[in-house]
PDB file of C-alpha atoms in Angstrom:
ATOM      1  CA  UNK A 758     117.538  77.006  94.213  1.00 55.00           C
ATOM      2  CA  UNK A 759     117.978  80.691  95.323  1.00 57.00           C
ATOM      3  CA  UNK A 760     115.716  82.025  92.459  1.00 60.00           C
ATOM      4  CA  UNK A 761     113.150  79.482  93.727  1.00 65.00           C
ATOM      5  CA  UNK A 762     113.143  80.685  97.166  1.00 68.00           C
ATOM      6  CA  UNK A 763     112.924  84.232  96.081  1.00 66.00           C
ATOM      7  CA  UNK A 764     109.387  83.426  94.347  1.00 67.00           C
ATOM      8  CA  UNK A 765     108.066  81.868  97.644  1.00 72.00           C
ATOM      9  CA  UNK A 766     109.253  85.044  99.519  1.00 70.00           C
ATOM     10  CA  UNK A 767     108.190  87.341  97.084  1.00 68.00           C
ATOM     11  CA  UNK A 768     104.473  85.381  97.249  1.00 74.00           C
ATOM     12  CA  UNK A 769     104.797  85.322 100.996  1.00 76.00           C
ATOM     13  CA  UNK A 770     105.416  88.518 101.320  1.00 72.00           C
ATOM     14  CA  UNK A 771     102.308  90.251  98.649  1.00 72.00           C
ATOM     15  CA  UNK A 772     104.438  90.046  95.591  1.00 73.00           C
ATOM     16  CA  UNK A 773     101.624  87.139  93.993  1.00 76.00           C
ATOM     17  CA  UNK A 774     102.186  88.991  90.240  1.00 74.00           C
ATOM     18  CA  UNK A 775     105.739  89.382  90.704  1.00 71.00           C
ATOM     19  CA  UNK A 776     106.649  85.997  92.311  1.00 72.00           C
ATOM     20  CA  UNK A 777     104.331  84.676  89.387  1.00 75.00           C
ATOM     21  CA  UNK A 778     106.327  86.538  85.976  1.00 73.00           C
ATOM     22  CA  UNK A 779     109.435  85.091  87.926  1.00 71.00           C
ATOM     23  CA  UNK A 780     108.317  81.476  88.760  1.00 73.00           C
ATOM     24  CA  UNK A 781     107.030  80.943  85.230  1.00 75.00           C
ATOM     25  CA  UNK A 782     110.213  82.618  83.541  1.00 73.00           C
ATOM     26  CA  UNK A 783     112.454  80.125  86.075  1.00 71.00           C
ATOM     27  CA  UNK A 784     110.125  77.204  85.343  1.00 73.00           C
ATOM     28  CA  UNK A 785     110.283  78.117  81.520  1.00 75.00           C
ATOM     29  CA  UNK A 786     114.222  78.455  81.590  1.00 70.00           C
ATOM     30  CA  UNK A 787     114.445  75.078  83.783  1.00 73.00           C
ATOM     31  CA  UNK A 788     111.497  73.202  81.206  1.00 77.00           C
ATOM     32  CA  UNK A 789     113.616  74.379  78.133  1.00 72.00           C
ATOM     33  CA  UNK A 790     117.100  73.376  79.456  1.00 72.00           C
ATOM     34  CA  UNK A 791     115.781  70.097  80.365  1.00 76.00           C
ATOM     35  CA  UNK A 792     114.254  69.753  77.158  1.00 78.00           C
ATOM     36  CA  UNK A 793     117.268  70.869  75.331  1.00 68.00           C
ATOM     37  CA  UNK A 794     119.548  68.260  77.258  1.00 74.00           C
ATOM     38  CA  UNK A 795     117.256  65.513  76.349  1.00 80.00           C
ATOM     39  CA  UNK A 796     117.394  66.062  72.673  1.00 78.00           C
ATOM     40  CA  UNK A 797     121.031  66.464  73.118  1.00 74.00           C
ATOM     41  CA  UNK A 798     121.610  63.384  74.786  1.00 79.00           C
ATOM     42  CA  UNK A 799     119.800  61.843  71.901  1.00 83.00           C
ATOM     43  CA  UNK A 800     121.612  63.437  68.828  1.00 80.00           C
ATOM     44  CA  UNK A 801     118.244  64.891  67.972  1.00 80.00           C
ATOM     45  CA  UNK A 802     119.555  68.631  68.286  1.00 69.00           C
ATOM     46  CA  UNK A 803     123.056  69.728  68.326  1.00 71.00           C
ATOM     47  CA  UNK A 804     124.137  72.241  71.673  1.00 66.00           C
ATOM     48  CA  UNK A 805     123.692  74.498  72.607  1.00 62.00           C
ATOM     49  CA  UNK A 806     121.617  76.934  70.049  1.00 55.00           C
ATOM     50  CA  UNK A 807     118.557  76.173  72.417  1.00 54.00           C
ATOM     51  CA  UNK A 808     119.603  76.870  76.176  1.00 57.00           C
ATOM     52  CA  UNK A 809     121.466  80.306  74.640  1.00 65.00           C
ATOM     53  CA  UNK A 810     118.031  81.072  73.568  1.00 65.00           C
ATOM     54  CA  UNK A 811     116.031  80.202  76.295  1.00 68.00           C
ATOM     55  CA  UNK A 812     118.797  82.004  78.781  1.00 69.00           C
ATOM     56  CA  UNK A 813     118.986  85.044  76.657  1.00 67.00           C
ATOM     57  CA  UNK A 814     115.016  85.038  76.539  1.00 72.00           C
ATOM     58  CA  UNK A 815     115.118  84.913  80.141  1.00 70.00           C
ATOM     59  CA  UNK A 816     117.676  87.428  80.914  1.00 70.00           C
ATOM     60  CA  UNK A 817     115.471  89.788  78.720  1.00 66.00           C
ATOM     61  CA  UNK A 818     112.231  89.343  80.630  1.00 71.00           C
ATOM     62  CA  UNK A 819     113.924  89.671  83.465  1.00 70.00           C
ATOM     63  CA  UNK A 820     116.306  92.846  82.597  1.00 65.00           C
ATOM     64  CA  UNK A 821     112.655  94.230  81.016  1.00 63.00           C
ATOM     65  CA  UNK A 822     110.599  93.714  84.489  1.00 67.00           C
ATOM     66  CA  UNK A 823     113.469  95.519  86.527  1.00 66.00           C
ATOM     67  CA  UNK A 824     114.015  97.706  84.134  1.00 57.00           C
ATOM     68  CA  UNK A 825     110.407  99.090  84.934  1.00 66.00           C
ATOM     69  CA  UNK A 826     110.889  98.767  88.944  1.00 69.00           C
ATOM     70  CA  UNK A 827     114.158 101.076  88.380  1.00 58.00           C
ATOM     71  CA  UNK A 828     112.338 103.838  86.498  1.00 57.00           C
ATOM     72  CA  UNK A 829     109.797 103.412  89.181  1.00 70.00           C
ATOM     73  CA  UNK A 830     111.420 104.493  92.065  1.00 71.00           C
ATOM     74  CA  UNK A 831     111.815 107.917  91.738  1.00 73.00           C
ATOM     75  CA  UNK A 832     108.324 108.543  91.402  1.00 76.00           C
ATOM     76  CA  UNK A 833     107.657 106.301  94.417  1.00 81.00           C
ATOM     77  CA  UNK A 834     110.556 108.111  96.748  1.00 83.00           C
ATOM     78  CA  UNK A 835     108.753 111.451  95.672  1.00 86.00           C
ATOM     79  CA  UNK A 836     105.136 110.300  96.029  1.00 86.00           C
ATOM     80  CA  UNK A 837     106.821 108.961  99.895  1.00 87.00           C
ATOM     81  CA  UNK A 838     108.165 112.096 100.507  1.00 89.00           C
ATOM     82  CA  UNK A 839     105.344 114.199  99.735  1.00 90.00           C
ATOM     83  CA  UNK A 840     103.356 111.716 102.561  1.00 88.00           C
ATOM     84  CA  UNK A 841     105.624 112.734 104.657  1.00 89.00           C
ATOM     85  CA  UNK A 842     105.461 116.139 104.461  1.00 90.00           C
ATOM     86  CA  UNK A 843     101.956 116.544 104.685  1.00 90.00           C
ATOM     87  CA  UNK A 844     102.049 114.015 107.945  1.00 87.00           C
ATOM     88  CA  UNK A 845     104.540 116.075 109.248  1.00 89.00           C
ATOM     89  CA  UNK A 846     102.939 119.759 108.832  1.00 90.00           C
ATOM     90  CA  UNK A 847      99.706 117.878 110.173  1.00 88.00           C
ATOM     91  CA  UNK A 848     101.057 116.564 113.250  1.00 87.00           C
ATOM     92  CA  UNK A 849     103.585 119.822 113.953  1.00 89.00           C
ATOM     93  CA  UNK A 850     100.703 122.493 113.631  1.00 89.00           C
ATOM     94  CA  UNK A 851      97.728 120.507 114.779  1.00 88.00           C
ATOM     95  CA  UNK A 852      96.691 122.345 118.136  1.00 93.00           C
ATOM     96  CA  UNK A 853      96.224 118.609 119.607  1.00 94.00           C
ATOM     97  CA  UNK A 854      98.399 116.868 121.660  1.00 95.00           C
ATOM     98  CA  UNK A 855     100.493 114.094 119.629  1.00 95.00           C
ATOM     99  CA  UNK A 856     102.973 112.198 121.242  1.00 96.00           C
ATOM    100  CA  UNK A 857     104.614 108.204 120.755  1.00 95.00           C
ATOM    101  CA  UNK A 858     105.850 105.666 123.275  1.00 94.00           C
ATOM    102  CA  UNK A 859     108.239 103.239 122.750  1.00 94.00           C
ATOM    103  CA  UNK A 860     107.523  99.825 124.227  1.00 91.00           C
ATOM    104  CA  UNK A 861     109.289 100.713 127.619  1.00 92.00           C
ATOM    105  CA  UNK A 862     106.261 103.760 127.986  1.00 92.00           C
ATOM    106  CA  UNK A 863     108.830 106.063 127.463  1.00 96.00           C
ATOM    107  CA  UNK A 864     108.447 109.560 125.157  1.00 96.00           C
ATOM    108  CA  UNK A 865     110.143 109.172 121.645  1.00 96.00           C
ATOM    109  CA  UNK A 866     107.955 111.890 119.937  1.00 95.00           C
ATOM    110  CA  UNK A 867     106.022 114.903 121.058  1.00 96.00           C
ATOM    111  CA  UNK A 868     104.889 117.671 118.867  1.00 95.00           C
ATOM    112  CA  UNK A 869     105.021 121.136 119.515  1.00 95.00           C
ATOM    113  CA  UNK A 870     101.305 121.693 121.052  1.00 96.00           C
ATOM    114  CA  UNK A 871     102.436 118.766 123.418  1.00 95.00           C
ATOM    115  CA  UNK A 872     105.377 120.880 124.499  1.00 95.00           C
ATOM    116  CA  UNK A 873     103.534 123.841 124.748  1.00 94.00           C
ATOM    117  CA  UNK A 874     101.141 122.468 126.958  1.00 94.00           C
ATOM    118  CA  UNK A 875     103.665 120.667 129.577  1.00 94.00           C
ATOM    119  CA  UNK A 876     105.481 123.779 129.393  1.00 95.00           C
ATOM    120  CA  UNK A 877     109.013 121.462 128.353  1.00 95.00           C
ATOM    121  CA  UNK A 878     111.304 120.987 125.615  1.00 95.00           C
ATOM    122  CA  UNK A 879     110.921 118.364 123.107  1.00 93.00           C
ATOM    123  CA  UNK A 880     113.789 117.524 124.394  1.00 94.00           C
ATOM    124  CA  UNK A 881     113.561 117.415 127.766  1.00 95.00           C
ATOM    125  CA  UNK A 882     109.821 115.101 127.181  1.00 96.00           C
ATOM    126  CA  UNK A 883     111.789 112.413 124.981  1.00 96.00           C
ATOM    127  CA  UNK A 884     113.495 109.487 126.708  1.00 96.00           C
ATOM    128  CA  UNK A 885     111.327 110.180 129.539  1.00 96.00           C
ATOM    129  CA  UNK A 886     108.796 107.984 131.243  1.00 95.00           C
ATOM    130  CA  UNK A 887     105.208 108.861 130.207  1.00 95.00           C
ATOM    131  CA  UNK A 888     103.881 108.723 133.713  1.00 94.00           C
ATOM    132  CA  UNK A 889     106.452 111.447 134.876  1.00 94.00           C
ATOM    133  CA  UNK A 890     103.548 113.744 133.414  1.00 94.00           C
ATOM    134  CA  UNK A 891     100.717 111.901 134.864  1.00 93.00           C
ATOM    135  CA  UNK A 892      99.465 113.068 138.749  1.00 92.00           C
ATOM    136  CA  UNK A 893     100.959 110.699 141.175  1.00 91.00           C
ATOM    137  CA  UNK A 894      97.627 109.360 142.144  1.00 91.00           C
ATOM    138  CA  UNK A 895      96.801 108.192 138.108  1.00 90.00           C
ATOM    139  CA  UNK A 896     100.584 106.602 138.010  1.00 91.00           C
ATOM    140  CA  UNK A 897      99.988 102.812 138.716  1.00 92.00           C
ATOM    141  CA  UNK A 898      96.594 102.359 136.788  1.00 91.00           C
ATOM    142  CA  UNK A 899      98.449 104.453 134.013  1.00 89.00           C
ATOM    143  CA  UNK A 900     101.873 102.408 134.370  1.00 90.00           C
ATOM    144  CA  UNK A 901      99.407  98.995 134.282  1.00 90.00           C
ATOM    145  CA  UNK A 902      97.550 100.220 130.915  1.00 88.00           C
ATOM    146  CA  UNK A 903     100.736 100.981 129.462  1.00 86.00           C
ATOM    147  CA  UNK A 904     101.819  98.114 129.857  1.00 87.00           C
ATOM    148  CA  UNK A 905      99.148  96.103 128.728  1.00 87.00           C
ATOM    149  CA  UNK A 906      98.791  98.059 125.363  1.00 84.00           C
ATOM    150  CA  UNK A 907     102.234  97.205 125.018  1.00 82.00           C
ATOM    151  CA  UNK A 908     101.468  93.207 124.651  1.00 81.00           C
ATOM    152  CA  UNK A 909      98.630  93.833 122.287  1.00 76.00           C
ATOM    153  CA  UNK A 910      95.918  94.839 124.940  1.00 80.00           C
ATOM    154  CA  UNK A 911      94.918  98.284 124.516  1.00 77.00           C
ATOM    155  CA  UNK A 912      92.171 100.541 124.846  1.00 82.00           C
ATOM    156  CA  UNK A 913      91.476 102.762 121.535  1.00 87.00           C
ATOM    157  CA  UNK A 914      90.295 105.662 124.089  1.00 90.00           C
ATOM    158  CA  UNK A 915      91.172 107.538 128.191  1.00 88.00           C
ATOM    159  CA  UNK A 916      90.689 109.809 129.594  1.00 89.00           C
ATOM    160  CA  UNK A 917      93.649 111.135 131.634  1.00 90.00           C
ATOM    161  CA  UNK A 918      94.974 114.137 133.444  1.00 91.00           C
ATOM    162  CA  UNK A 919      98.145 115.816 132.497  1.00 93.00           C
ATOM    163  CA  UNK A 920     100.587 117.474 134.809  1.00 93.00           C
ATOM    164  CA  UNK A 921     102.459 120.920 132.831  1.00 92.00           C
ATOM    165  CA  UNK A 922     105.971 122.100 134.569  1.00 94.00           C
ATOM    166  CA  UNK A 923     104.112 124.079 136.901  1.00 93.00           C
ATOM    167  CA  UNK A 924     101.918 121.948 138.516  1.00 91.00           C
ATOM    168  CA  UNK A 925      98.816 122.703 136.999  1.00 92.00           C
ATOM    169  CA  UNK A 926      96.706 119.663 135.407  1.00 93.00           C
ATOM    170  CA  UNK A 927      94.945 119.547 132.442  1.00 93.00           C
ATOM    171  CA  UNK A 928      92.236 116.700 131.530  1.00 93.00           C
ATOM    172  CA  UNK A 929      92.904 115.171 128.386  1.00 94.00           C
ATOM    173  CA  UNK A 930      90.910 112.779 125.810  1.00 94.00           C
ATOM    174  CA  UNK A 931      92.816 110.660 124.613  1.00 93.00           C
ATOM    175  CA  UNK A 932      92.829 108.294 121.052  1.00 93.00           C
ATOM    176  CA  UNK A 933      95.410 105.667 120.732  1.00 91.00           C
ATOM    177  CA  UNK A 934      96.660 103.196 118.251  1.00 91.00           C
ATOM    178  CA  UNK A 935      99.514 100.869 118.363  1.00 90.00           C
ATOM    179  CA  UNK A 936     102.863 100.522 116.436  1.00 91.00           C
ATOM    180  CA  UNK A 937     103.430  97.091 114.823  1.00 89.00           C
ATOM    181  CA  UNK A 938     106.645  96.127 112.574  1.00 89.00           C
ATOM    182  CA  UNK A 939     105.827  94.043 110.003  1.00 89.00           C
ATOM    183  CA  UNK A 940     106.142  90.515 112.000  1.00 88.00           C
ATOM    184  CA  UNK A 941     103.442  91.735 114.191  1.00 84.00           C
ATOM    185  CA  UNK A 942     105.623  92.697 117.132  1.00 86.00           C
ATOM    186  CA  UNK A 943     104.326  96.024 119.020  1.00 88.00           C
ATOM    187  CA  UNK A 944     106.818  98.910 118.983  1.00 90.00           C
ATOM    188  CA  UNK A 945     105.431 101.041 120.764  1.00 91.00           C
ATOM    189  CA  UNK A 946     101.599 103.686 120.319  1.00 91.00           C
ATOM    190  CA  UNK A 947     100.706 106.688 119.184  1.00 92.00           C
ATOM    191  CA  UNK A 948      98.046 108.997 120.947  1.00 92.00           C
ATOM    192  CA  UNK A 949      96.321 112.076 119.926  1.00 93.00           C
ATOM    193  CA  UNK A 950      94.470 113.956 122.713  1.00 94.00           C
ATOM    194  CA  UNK A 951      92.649 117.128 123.184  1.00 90.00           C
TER     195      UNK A 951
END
């Protein structure tokens, strides 16, 4: 029962060839044994040379397929980590602002040219309201987008101002995308301006 609910999820979820090898090993293994008790039951074949075969046969494919998934994962964790490093130099010496909301419009990433623009500390911006950095007279129509991109309604470009430590504000292009896990639920954006 479990190994037949793994195949749906693994199909569900993008596995097709995987959930496939599996299904037809399971069905294979279930076919034989079935077979196998049948000629039992009628004295035709004596137990249990067949089911050891068929089990050990599966076991095998089985053993083989993760066998391959194991020897794969170092090359995947490296071939993620070397993603990551080149996202990461991008996005910490791009001379563009990059920063990420969470769902509540608050700061939970801002690279350096965004800090060296508002004139703060990384961590003085994160855990802070967006709109904290927006002119008071752009807050509610900036509070009201935020909040709309949050339930899925979002413009892909703005064009907003930007108040530093001092005072001083700086006009600001914006591009925007939003955060998704993989239900579908928003968890928050990510905007690049300049």
């Amino acid at each position: 029962f479990y190994a037949g609910l793994r195949c749906r999820h693994l199909a569900q979820s993008g596995e097709k060839r995987r959930a496939l090898f599996f299904g037809i090993s399971l069905y294979a293994c279930i076919g034989l044994g079935y077979l196998h008790g049948t000629l039992v039951d009628l004295n035709v074949l004596s137990p249990p040379s067949l089911w050891s075969v068929s089990f050990l046969t599966l076991v095998m494919l089985m053993s083989g397929a993760l066998a391959k998934e194991v020897v794969a994962v170092p090359a995947l964790r490296q071939s993620l980590s070397a993603h990551e490093d080149r996202w990461e130099k991008l996005v910490n010496n791009a001379k563009m602002l990059v920063v990420g909301l969470d769902p509540d419009g608050r700061i939970n990433y801002a690279n350096p040219y965004f800090s060296a623009v508002t004139g703060y500390e990384r961590d003085e911006l994160v855990g802070q309201p967006v709109v904290d950095f927006i002119p008071e007279t752009e807050r509610a129509m900036a509070k009201e987008r935020i909040s709309q991109a949050m339930q899925g309604q979002f413009r892909e470009r703005s064009y907003r101002s930007l108040r530093n430590r001092n005072g001083t504000l700086r006009h600001i292009h914006w591009a925007h995308v939003m955060l998704q896990d993989p239900s579908g639920q928003v968890t928050g954006s990510l905007s690049i301006g300049e």
